[in-house]
Structures are given as C-alpha cells and as structure tokens.
PDB file of C-alpha atoms and ligand atoms in Angstrom:
ATOM      1  CA  MET H   1     106.608 160.869  92.425  1.00  0.00           C
ATOM      2  CA  THR H   2     107.716 158.337  95.080  1.00  0.00           C
ATOM      3  CA  ASP H   3     106.115 154.959  94.790  1.00  0.00           C
ATOM      4  CA  PRO H   4     104.170 154.442  98.072  1.00  0.00           C
ATOM      5  CA  LEU H   5     104.817 150.728  97.761  1.00  0.00           C
ATOM      6  CA  GLU H   6     108.400 151.568  98.728  1.00  0.00           C
ATOM      7  CA  THR H   7     107.682 153.841 101.699  1.00  0.00           C
ATOM      8  CA  LEU H   8     104.322 152.869 103.241  1.00  0.00           C
ATOM      9  CA  GLU H   9     103.552 149.449 104.620  1.00  0.00           C
ATOM     10  CA  ILE H  10     101.322 147.669 102.122  1.00  0.00           C
ATOM     11  CA  ILE H  11      99.379 144.677 103.390  1.00  0.00           C
ATOM     12  CA  PRO H  12      97.979 142.574 100.556  1.00  0.00           C
ATOM     13  CA  SER H  13      94.495 141.171 101.037  1.00  0.00           C
ATOM     14  CA  LEU H  14      94.559 137.537  99.944  1.00  0.00           C
ATOM     15  CA  PHE H  15      90.828 137.552  99.250  1.00  0.00           C
ATOM     16  CA  ALA H  16      91.465 139.770  96.212  1.00  0.00           C
ATOM     17  CA  ALA H  17      93.769 137.203  94.593  1.00  0.00           C
ATOM     18  CA  ASP H  18      92.698 134.465  92.211  1.00  0.00           C
ATOM     19  CA  PRO H  19      91.407 131.745  94.611  1.00  0.00           C
ATOM     20  CA  LEU H  20      93.018 129.032  92.499  1.00  0.00           C
ATOM     21  CA  ARG H  21      96.384 130.766  92.808  1.00  0.00           C
ATOM     22  CA  TYR H  22      96.645 131.751  96.475  1.00  0.00           C
ATOM     23  CA  CYS H  23     100.046 130.107  96.758  1.00  0.00           C
ATOM     24  CA  GLU H  24     101.473 132.155  93.870  1.00  0.00           C
ATOM     25  CA  ALA H  25      99.824 135.277  95.307  1.00  0.00           C
ATOM     26  CA  LEU H  26     101.546 134.711  98.666  1.00  0.00           C
ATOM     27  CA  LYS H  27     104.880 134.163  96.929  1.00  0.00           C
ATOM     28  CA  ALA H  28     104.347 137.441  95.066  1.00  0.00           C
ATOM     29  CA  ALA H  29     103.645 139.201  98.398  1.00  0.00           C
ATOM     30  CA  GLU H  30     106.933 137.869  99.786  1.00  0.00           C
ATOM     31  CA  ARG H  31     108.821 138.862  96.632  1.00  0.00           C
ATOM     32  CA  SER H  32     107.388 142.390  97.031  1.00  0.00           C
ATOM     33  CA  LYS H  33     108.894 142.494 100.543  1.00  0.00           C
ATOM     34  CA  CYS H  34     105.489 142.583 102.259  1.00  0.00           C
ATOM     35  CA  ARG H  35     105.766 141.651 105.915  1.00  0.00           C
ATOM     36  CA  ARG H  36     102.080 141.069 106.570  1.00  0.00           C
ATOM     37  CA  ILE H  37      99.109 139.428 104.892  1.00  0.00           C
ATOM     38  CA  HIS H  38      95.473 140.495 105.439  1.00  0.00           C
ATOM     39  CA  LEU H  39      92.965 137.648 105.677  1.00  0.00           C
ATOM     40  CA  ASP H  40      89.328 138.657 105.194  1.00  0.00           C
ATOM     41  CA  ILE H  41      86.866 136.341 106.922  1.00  0.00           C
ATOM     42  CA  MET H  42      83.233 136.796 105.826  1.00  0.00           C
ATOM     43  CA  ASP H  43      80.312 134.724 107.091  1.00  0.00           C
ATOM     44  CA  GLY H  44      77.501 135.787 104.764  1.00  0.00           C
ATOM     45  CA  HIS H  45      75.638 137.395 107.711  1.00  0.00           C
ATOM     46  CA  PHE H  46      77.698 140.309 108.985  1.00  0.00           C
ATOM     47  CA  VAL H  47      78.501 141.069 105.349  1.00  0.00           C
ATOM     48  CA  PRO H  48      76.681 139.822 102.252  1.00  0.00           C
ATOM     49  CA  ASN H  49      79.524 137.576 101.083  1.00  0.00           C
ATOM     50  CA  ILE H  50      81.356 134.428 102.145  1.00  0.00           C
ATOM     51  CA  SER H  51      85.128 134.058 101.936  1.00  0.00           C
ATOM     52  CA  PHE H  52      87.302 131.425 103.580  1.00  0.00           C
ATOM     53  CA  GLY H  53      87.875 130.069 107.067  1.00  0.00           C
ATOM     54  CA  ALA H  54      90.547 129.104 109.595  1.00  0.00           C
ATOM     55  CA  SER H  55      91.948 126.309 107.397  1.00  0.00           C
ATOM     56  CA  VAL H  56      93.258 128.920 104.953  1.00  0.00           C
ATOM     57  CA  VAL H  57      94.880 130.845 107.815  1.00  0.00           C
ATOM     58  CA  ALA H  58      96.513 127.593 109.006  1.00  0.00           C
ATOM     59  CA  ALA H  59      97.807 126.805 105.512  1.00  0.00           C
ATOM     60  CA  VAL H  60      99.280 130.306 105.171  1.00  0.00           C
ATOM     61  CA  ALA H  61     100.914 129.970 108.609  1.00  0.00           C
ATOM     62  CA  LYS H  62     102.432 126.632 107.640  1.00  0.00           C
ATOM     63  CA  GLU H  63     103.737 127.527 104.198  1.00  0.00           C
ATOM     64  CA  PHE H  64     104.509 131.237 104.672  1.00  0.00           C
ATOM     65  CA  PRO H  65     105.516 131.560 108.328  1.00  0.00           C
ATOM     66  CA  ARG H  66     107.369 134.813 107.717  1.00  0.00           C
ATOM     67  CA  LEU H  67     104.191 136.670 106.707  1.00  0.00           C
ATOM     68  CA  PHE H  68     102.507 138.219 109.754  1.00  0.00           C
ATOM     69  CA  ARG H  69      98.880 137.128 109.633  1.00  0.00           C
ATOM     70  CA  GLU H  70      96.245 139.713 110.431  1.00  0.00           C
ATOM     71  CA  VAL H  71      92.705 138.401 110.379  1.00  0.00           C
ATOM     72  CA  HIS H  72      89.788 140.725 109.666  1.00  0.00           C
ATOM     73  CA  LEU H  73      86.691 139.069 111.131  1.00  0.00           C
ATOM     74  CA  MET H  74      83.572 140.199 109.291  1.00  0.00           C
ATOM     75  CA  VAL H  75      81.380 137.698 111.131  1.00  0.00           C
ATOM     76  CA  GLN H  76      78.281 138.078 113.251  1.00  0.00           C
ATOM     77  CA  ASN H  77      79.495 135.914 116.133  1.00  0.00           C
ATOM     78  CA  PRO H  78      83.264 136.309 116.469  1.00  0.00           C
ATOM     79  CA  GLN H  79      83.108 135.057 120.070  1.00  0.00           C
ATOM     80  CA  GLN H  80      82.291 131.597 118.626  1.00  0.00           C
ATOM     81  CA  HIS H  81      85.099 131.601 116.093  1.00  0.00           C
ATOM     82  CA  PHE H  82      88.102 133.613 117.174  1.00  0.00           C
ATOM     83  CA  GLU H  83      89.766 130.754 119.082  1.00  0.00           C
ATOM     84  CA  ALA H  84      89.893 128.651 115.917  1.00  0.00           C
ATOM     85  CA  PHE H  85      91.666 131.516 114.160  1.00  0.00           C
ATOM     86  CA  ILE H  86      94.169 131.925 117.002  1.00  0.00           C
ATOM     87  CA  LYS H  87      94.861 128.163 116.908  1.00  0.00           C
ATOM     88  CA  SER H  88      95.336 128.414 113.152  1.00  0.00           C
ATOM     89  CA  GLY H  89      98.011 131.066 113.463  1.00  0.00           C
ATOM     90  CA  ALA H  90      96.265 134.452 113.455  1.00  0.00           C
ATOM     91  CA  GLN H  91      98.646 136.994 114.982  1.00  0.00           C
ATOM     92  CA  ARG H  92      96.314 139.970 115.044  1.00  0.00           C
ATOM     93  CA  LEU H  93      92.516 139.941 114.994  1.00  0.00           C
ATOM     94  CA  PHE H  94      90.214 142.781 114.020  1.00  0.00           C
ATOM     95  CA  ILE H  95      86.612 142.673 115.223  1.00  0.00           C
ATOM     96  CA  HIS H  96      83.931 145.116 114.110  1.00  0.00           C
ATOM     97  CA  ILE H  97      82.720 147.777 116.505  1.00  0.00           C
ATOM     98  CA  GLU H  98      79.282 147.500 114.799  1.00  0.00           C
ATOM     99  CA  LEU H  99      78.592 144.068 116.335  1.00  0.00           C
ATOM    100  CA  ALA H 100      75.529 143.728 118.551  1.00  0.00           C
ATOM    101  CA  PRO H 101      76.530 145.304 121.923  1.00  0.00           C
ATOM    102  CA  GLU H 102      76.193 142.060 123.895  1.00  0.00           C
ATOM    103  CA  VAL H 103      78.268 140.160 121.311  1.00  0.00           C
ATOM    104  CA  LEU H 104      80.874 142.916 121.275  1.00  0.00           C
ATOM    105  CA  GLU H 105      81.108 142.858 125.053  1.00  0.00           C
ATOM    106  CA  GLU H 106      81.496 139.103 125.251  1.00  0.00           C
ATOM    107  CA  THR H 107      84.068 139.073 122.440  1.00  0.00           C
ATOM    108  CA  VAL H 108      86.145 141.865 123.986  1.00  0.00           C
ATOM    109  CA  ARG H 109      86.062 140.137 127.356  1.00  0.00           C
ATOM    110  CA  CYS H 110      87.292 136.884 125.801  1.00  0.00           C
ATOM    111  CA  LEU H 111      89.963 138.612 123.683  1.00  0.00           C
ATOM    112  CA  GLN H 112      91.298 140.510 126.670  1.00  0.00           C
ATOM    113  CA  SER H 113      91.994 137.204 128.396  1.00  0.00           C
ATOM    114  CA  GLU H 114      93.925 135.841 125.374  1.00  0.00           C
ATOM    115  CA  ALA H 115      97.528 136.585 124.534  1.00  0.00           C
ATOM    116  CA  VAL H 116      96.545 137.731 121.054  1.00  0.00           C
ATOM    117  CA  ASP H 117      96.937 141.204 119.610  1.00  0.00           C
ATOM    118  CA  TRP H 118      93.560 142.582 118.559  1.00  0.00           C
ATOM    119  CA  GLY H 119      91.874 145.803 117.526  1.00  0.00           C
ATOM    120  CA  PHE H 120      88.628 147.234 116.220  1.00  0.00           C
ATOM    121  CA  ALA H 121      87.550 147.527 112.607  1.00  0.00           C
ATOM    122  CA  VAL H 122      85.256 150.482 111.865  1.00  0.00           C
ATOM    123  CA  ASN H 123      82.803 150.758 108.991  1.00  0.00           C
ATOM    124  CA  PRO H 124      82.543 153.926 106.843  1.00  0.00           C
ATOM    125  CA  GLU H 125      79.138 154.945 108.229  1.00  0.00           C
ATOM    126  CA  THR H 126      80.078 154.465 111.890  1.00  0.00           C
ATOM    127  CA  SER H 127      80.661 157.763 113.639  1.00  0.00           C
ATOM    128  CA  ILE H 128      83.779 158.415 115.642  1.00  0.00           C
ATOM    129  CA  GLU H 129      81.427 159.144 118.597  1.00  0.00           C
ATOM    130  CA  THR H 130      80.580 155.435 118.589  1.00  0.00           C
ATOM    131  CA  LEU H 131      84.231 154.790 119.335  1.00  0.00           C
ATOM    132  CA  GLN H 132      83.978 157.262 122.201  1.00  0.00           C
ATOM    133  CA  THR H 133      81.209 155.063 123.675  1.00  0.00           C
ATOM    134  CA  TYR H 134      83.771 152.293 123.918  1.00  0.00           C
ATOM    135  CA  ARG H 135      86.634 154.623 124.787  1.00  0.00           C
ATOM    136  CA  ASP H 136      88.147 152.441 127.538  1.00  0.00           C
ATOM    137  CA  TRP H 137      88.367 149.447 125.233  1.00  0.00           C
ATOM    138  CA  VAL H 138      89.779 151.523 122.374  1.00  0.00           C
ATOM    139  CA  LEU H 139      92.413 152.972 124.691  1.00  0.00           C
ATOM    140  CA  ASN H 140      93.475 149.446 125.496  1.00  0.00           C
ATOM    141  CA  THR H 141      94.155 148.603 121.853  1.00  0.00           C
ATOM    142  CA  GLN H 142      96.977 149.821 119.635  1.00  0.00           C
ATOM    143  CA  HIS H 143      95.687 149.183 116.149  1.00  0.00           C
ATOM    144  CA  LEU H 144      92.533 150.233 114.351  1.00  0.00           C
ATOM    145  CA  LEU H 145      91.348 149.096 110.944  1.00  0.00           C
ATOM    146  CA  LEU H 146      89.428 151.922 109.304  1.00  0.00           C
ATOM    147  CA  MET H 147      87.251 150.771 106.430  1.00  0.00           C
ATOM    148  CA  SER H 148      87.346 152.936 103.327  1.00  0.00           C
ATOM    149  CA  VAL H 149      84.693 150.815 101.552  1.00  0.00           C
ATOM    150  CA  HIS H 150      81.596 149.016 102.794  1.00  0.00           C
ATOM    151  CA  PRO H 151      82.999 145.639 103.792  1.00  0.00           C
ATOM    152  CA  GLY H 152      82.158 142.479 101.893  1.00  0.00           C
ATOM    153  CA  PHE H 153      83.794 142.822  98.520  1.00  0.00           C
ATOM    154  CA  CYS H 154      87.131 143.736  97.062  1.00  0.00           C
ATOM    155  CA  GLY H 155      87.538 145.972  94.022  1.00  0.00           C
ATOM    156  CA  GLN H 156      85.208 148.738  95.265  1.00  0.00           C
ATOM    157  CA  THR H 157      85.745 152.492  94.998  1.00  0.00           C
ATOM    158  CA  PHE H 158      87.567 154.245  97.833  1.00  0.00           C
ATOM    159  CA  ILE H 159      85.255 156.476  99.929  1.00  0.00           C
ATOM    160  CA  GLU H 160      86.767 159.980  99.915  1.00  0.00           C
ATOM    161  CA  GLU H 161      85.339 160.946 103.344  1.00  0.00           C
ATOM    162  CA  THR H 162      87.898 158.549 104.818  1.00  0.00           C
ATOM    163  CA  TYR H 163      90.537 161.311 104.700  1.00  0.00           C
ATOM    164  CA  GLU H 164      88.498 163.520 107.057  1.00  0.00           C
ATOM    165  CA  ARG H 165      87.747 160.567 109.320  1.00  0.00           C
ATOM    166  CA  ILE H 166      91.455 159.886 109.721  1.00  0.00           C
ATOM    167  CA  LYS H 167      92.032 163.460 110.904  1.00  0.00           C
ATOM    168  CA  GLU H 168      89.154 163.114 113.382  1.00  0.00           C
ATOM    169  CA  LEU H 169      90.445 159.793 114.661  1.00  0.00           C
ATOM    170  CA  ARG H 170      93.938 161.150 115.114  1.00  0.00           C
ATOM    171  CA  THR H 171      92.532 163.997 117.216  1.00  0.00           C
ATOM    172  CA  HIS H 172      90.523 161.759 119.523  1.00  0.00           C
ATOM    173  CA  PHE H 173      92.783 158.710 119.648  1.00  0.00           C
ATOM    174  CA  PRO H 174      96.335 159.835 118.857  1.00  0.00           C
ATOM    175  CA  HIS H 175      97.802 156.592 120.253  1.00  0.00           C
ATOM    176  CA  LEU H 176      96.186 154.387 117.582  1.00  0.00           C
ATOM    177  CA  LYS H 177      98.145 152.974 114.668  1.00  0.00           C
ATOM    178  CA  LEU H 178      95.763 153.296 111.751  1.00  0.00           C
ATOM    179  CA  CYS H 179      95.472 150.805 108.942  1.00  0.00           C
ATOM    180  CA  ILE H 180      93.092 151.761 106.132  1.00  0.00           C
ATOM    181  CA  ASP H 181      91.215 149.041 104.252  1.00  0.00           C
ATOM    182  CA  GLY H 182      89.417 149.065 100.914  1.00  0.00           C
ATOM    183  CA  GLY H 183      89.642 150.504  97.419  1.00  0.00           C
ATOM    184  CA  ILE H 184      93.213 151.720  97.807  1.00  0.00           C
ATOM    185  CA  ARG H 185      95.431 152.296  94.799  1.00  0.00           C
ATOM    186  CA  ASN H 186      98.744 154.174  94.655  1.00  0.00           C
ATOM    187  CA  ARG H 187      97.035 157.556  94.496  1.00  0.00           C
ATOM    188  CA  GLU H 188      95.071 156.992  97.722  1.00  0.00           C
ATOM    189  CA  ALA H 189      98.032 155.306  99.415  1.00  0.00           C
ATOM    190  CA  GLN H 190     100.163 158.392  98.926  1.00  0.00           C
ATOM    191  CA  ARG H 191      97.557 160.682 100.444  1.00  0.00           C
ATOM    192  CA  LEU H 192      96.871 158.283 103.323  1.00  0.00           C
ATOM    193  CA  GLN H 193     100.531 158.158 104.137  1.00  0.00           C
ATOM    194  CA  ALA H 194     100.700 161.951 104.195  1.00  0.00           C
ATOM    195  CA  LEU H 195      97.837 161.912 106.734  1.00  0.00           C
ATOM    196  CA  GLY H 196      99.821 159.649 109.014  1.00  0.00           C
ATOM    197  CA  SER H 197      98.435 156.173 108.287  1.00  0.00           C
ATOM    198  CA  GLU H 198     100.834 153.459 109.321  1.00  0.00           C
ATOM    199  CA  SER H 199      99.747 150.953 106.748  1.00  0.00           C
ATOM    200  CA  VAL H 200      97.147 150.205 104.117  1.00  0.00           C
ATOM    201  CA  VAL H 201      95.439 147.043 102.971  1.00  0.00           C
ATOM    202  CA  MET H 202      95.625 146.672  99.231  1.00  0.00           C
ATOM    203  CA  GLY H 203      93.713 143.915  97.471  1.00  0.00           C
ATOM    204  CA  SER H 204      92.859 144.273  93.794  1.00  0.00           C
ATOM    205  CA  ALA H 205      95.408 146.997  93.064  1.00  0.00           C
ATOM    206  CA  PHE H 206      98.219 144.971  94.623  1.00  0.00           C
ATOM    207  CA  PHE H 207      97.498 141.764  92.732  1.00  0.00           C
ATOM    208  CA  LYS H 208      97.036 143.663  89.479  1.00  0.00           C
ATOM    209  CA  LYS H 209     100.434 145.235  89.965  1.00  0.00           C
ATOM    210  CA  VAL H 210     102.516 142.228  90.901  1.00  0.00           C
ATOM    211  CA  SER H 211     102.884 139.246  88.636  1.00  0.00           C
ATOM    212  CA  VAL H 212     101.279 136.215  90.265  1.00  0.00           C
TER     213      VAL H 212
HETATM  214  C1  DX5 X 301      86.563 144.419 102.142  1.00  0.00           C
HETATM  215  C2  DX5 X 301      87.836 143.810 102.695  1.00  0.00           C
HETATM  216  C3  DX5 X 301      89.087 144.406 102.096  1.00  0.00           C
HETATM  217  C4  DX5 X 301      89.240 144.169 100.608  1.00  0.00           C
HETATM  218  C5  DX5 X 301      90.445 144.874 100.059  1.00  0.00           C
HETATM  219  O1  DX5 X 301      85.505 143.812 102.763  1.00  0.00           O
HETATM  220  O2  DX5 X 301      87.889 143.994 104.088  1.00  0.00           O
HETATM  221  O3  DX5 X 301      90.222 143.913 102.815  1.00  0.00           O
HETATM  222  O4  DX5 X 301      89.321 142.813 100.308  1.00  0.00           O
HETATM  223  O5  DX5 X 301      90.432 144.737  98.681  1.00  0.00           O
HETATM  224  P1  DX5 X 301      90.454 146.009  97.673  1.00  0.00           P
HETATM  225  O6  DX5 X 301      91.788 146.691  97.872  1.00  0.00           O
HETATM  226  O7  DX5 X 301      90.301 145.401  96.319  1.00  0.00           O
HETATM  227  O8  DX5 X 301      89.326 146.904  98.052  1.00  0.00           O
HETATM  228 ZN1   ZN X 302      89.740 143.573 105.181  1.00  0.00          ZN
END
C-alpha cells in the first residue's frame, strides 16, 4: 500500500508536539519534506482549551521561514486578533463559520480588505446548508478547513461522517481546496485522498511517526 505521507500533502499541527520541543518538531517537519505548518490558536472560550499566541507564529516565521504558516483561529473574537497574527507571519488564516453572525461579518469584512489568504473552518456538527447561507463569501475563498473532530484537543478519534461531508461539499462548492483537520492517521489519510482532499492536518500521528 502506498504511504500517503509520500503522495498527499501532510500539514503537521505543532500543537500536537511536545511543547518543550517545538524546535525539534519543526526540524522534523522540514526533514519530512512538509511545506506547511498548522498553528492551532485556542482562546479558552471558542473552544475549551488554550494553546499559544502570535509570539509562537513569529518565532516559527523567524527560524523556519520555508514552512508556510497556516493559522487556525479557534477564538471567539478573531476580529480583535487577526492583525497580530498577520504581523507575526501568518500566511493563511482560517476563521470558524460558527462565530456569532455579527463577529463573523465584521471579521470577513476586515479580512477582505487585507492582503492575506483566508478561508473558513467548519465544525463537524455544522451543516453544509450553513455554508450556503454565506455562499457569496465562500465563493470568494479558495480553501476550506473541514474539521473531522470537535476542535480543542489533539489526539481525538476521527469522525467517520466526515467522508460523506466531503462528498457533499464537493457537490456544492467544487472550487474549494479541502483540508481535513483532526484525528487523521495513515488509514484515514488514504481514504481522504481518494475522495479528493488536497491536504490533511496531522498532529499526534505525525509526531508519533517522525523522530523529534
Ligand atoms: C483540533 C485542532 C487540530 C489538531 C490536530 O482542535 O484543530 O489541528 O491539533 O491534531 P490530531 O491530528 O492529533 O487530531
Ligand atoms: Zn487545527
């Protein structure tokens, strides 16, 4: 069986690495020929966990400039924070479609006036119809981060319904490049690739596999 690590784009999630060894983890990502790094930002409100902030993004940008930095904002008020992440070197931002409508609107308006690449992140329980509600905005983005676990923690079990959701998404929004996030091991990665995912975020399974 082909190793999906060789044929599908794997984006390691730094949050799943040993926090005292982030530098070694980033070196391991580079050694594994990863082109991108996924940075999970959690504020303890939008999700029940706290991770790290813009200073970590800045340090990654400084020491590992070749790794494309995609920042997954799991925060309640991204409109107050996203500029700090752009200044720190974020190259793509994902904001959650589940934000309060007025916050979502303000954030989208601000992001559209920035020169940053951005897209929506979508939780497992959010229906694809919700995306239809924001169809014009979705059509103006190229990337979508589809959650395959409930956000907040790494090392969770992949939610099998994700496979069906990918098919549905591809029907309604064929232009989107899909990145799937959460609970992905080689087995899931292979199936996700067959369904046409462009890339997958891999946290725990990646750092278990590579020597850090
Ligand atoms: C979950 C995060 C994921 C997670 C990935 O809230 O968005 O990026 O850290 O880690 P694993 O692959 O361990 O689920
Ligand atoms: Zn993530």
